[in-house]
């Protein structure tokens, strides 16, 4: 175990605290991870020094430096990565969103501000407070988009950030994070903006983006991605601009409409999910989430919010006398 601990450290040395933990049989999560790292068979060459790589392996190396903050993890991921299983979840979601948007664009002959078309809001995929008894709408709204600008922004972000995250952390974790952001988005709107519908996959997209940005900030010194400060500023500016556009469309629509415009609260709730649940998922590379107390605290909190939102949607609308616009 001592040799494994030495091999897991990049400088080939053991600090005093690690020696104390070893001799006292203390097994913290970081210590268990160090022992697991020591069992890895790693090549000692630095990734940037390797030449003659194919296109796919160069992309894998790029993903390793973009996502993982630890050099040992980066080298381990680079050498053990395989194309199977491929990162299909984010790709499939994006393709379905594009297909649905094109179908409605052709049918309505309208490619921007589609929510002003009554036929668009009649879709069985849109979340509308008048149809909240149809449970699938709390998820299916992620396939509908206001226009080209919203679809393009969401598709670009979830492909640029979601695909690398899925390659590193796997389809189960990233799909859980994405769908948790989507569900939290619609439920938050049903509580805080009770008269508004919801469209777009912004809840899931902001869950991915906020988790990744939070992970970069928490591991700033270890991240090797180039121009990380400039890229973070640009990402925050783009995300803030998208939220501002959504707020403007909600409260100051450019055209007269028959009912309230889609809410912007899904963006904010998705960011909260990403910072809480997503940050823990991304920080636990090759570690079991089930063994971490913080994971169960977050899961318990999310389930509590889910139960509260269910009871709210069943009873609060009538108790508060909310005037829901007639469903299309």
PDB file of C-alpha atoms in Angstrom, residues 127 129 132 138 183-196 198 263 265 304-314 316-317 320 322:
ATOM      1  CA  UNK A 127     -45.240  22.516 -20.871  1.00  0.00           C
ATOM      2  CA  UNK A 129     -49.764  25.141 -16.626  1.00  0.00           C
ATOM      3  CA  UNK A 132     -49.661  20.113 -15.953  1.00  0.00           C
ATOM      4  CA  UNK A 138     -42.348  18.322 -17.590  1.00  0.00           C
ATOM      5  CA  UNK A 183     -37.084  18.458 -14.581  1.00  0.00           C
ATOM      6  CA  UNK A 184     -35.985  21.099 -12.080  1.00  0.00           C
ATOM      7  CA  UNK A 185     -36.586  23.756 -14.738  1.00  0.00           C
ATOM      8  CA  UNK A 186     -40.225  22.905 -15.391  1.00  0.00           C
ATOM      9  CA  UNK A 187     -40.994  22.303 -11.706  1.00  0.00           C
ATOM     10  CA  UNK A 188     -39.435  25.620 -10.696  1.00  0.00           C
ATOM     11  CA  UNK A 189     -41.512  27.443 -13.295  1.00  0.00           C
ATOM     12  CA  UNK A 190     -44.660  25.721 -12.021  1.00  0.00           C
ATOM     13  CA  UNK A 191     -43.876  27.117  -8.545  1.00  0.00           C
ATOM     14  CA  UNK A 192     -42.415  30.575  -9.210  1.00  0.00           C
ATOM     15  CA  UNK A 193     -44.028  31.614 -12.510  1.00  0.00           C
ATOM     16  CA  UNK A 194     -47.314  29.761 -12.339  1.00  0.00           C
ATOM     17  CA  UNK A 195     -49.011  31.254 -15.409  1.00  0.00           C
ATOM     18  CA  UNK A 196     -46.141  30.758 -17.854  1.00  0.00           C
ATOM     19  CA  UNK A 198     -41.906  26.516 -20.808  1.00  0.00           C
ATOM     20  CA  UNK A 263     -40.566  31.593 -18.487  1.00  0.00           C
ATOM     21  CA  UNK A 265     -36.752  30.341 -14.500  1.00  0.00           C
ATOM     22  CA  UNK A 304     -37.702  16.756  -1.183  1.00  0.00           C
ATOM     23  CA  UNK A 305     -37.992  19.508  -3.785  1.00  0.00           C
ATOM     24  CA  UNK A 306     -39.653  17.051  -6.183  1.00  0.00           C
ATOM     25  CA  UNK A 307     -42.275  16.003  -3.618  1.00  0.00           C
ATOM     26  CA  UNK A 308     -42.937  19.623  -2.671  1.00  0.00           C
ATOM     27  CA  UNK A 309     -43.375  20.565  -6.339  1.00  0.00           C
ATOM     28  CA  UNK A 310     -45.805  17.662  -6.900  1.00  0.00           C
ATOM     29  CA  UNK A 311     -48.022  18.717  -3.988  1.00  0.00           C
ATOM     30  CA  UNK A 312     -47.744  22.339  -5.088  1.00  0.00           C
ATOM     31  CA  UNK A 313     -48.980  21.496  -8.583  1.00  0.00           C
ATOM     32  CA  UNK A 314     -51.858  19.456  -7.164  1.00  0.00           C
ATOM     33  CA  UNK A 316     -51.561  25.352  -4.743  1.00  0.00           C
ATOM     34  CA  UNK A 317     -53.188  26.566  -7.956  1.00  0.00           C
ATOM     35  CA  UNK A 320     -54.137  30.516  -4.302  1.00  0.00           C
ATOM     36  CA  UNK A 322     -54.249  31.523  -9.745  1.00  0.00           C
TER      37      UNK A 322
END
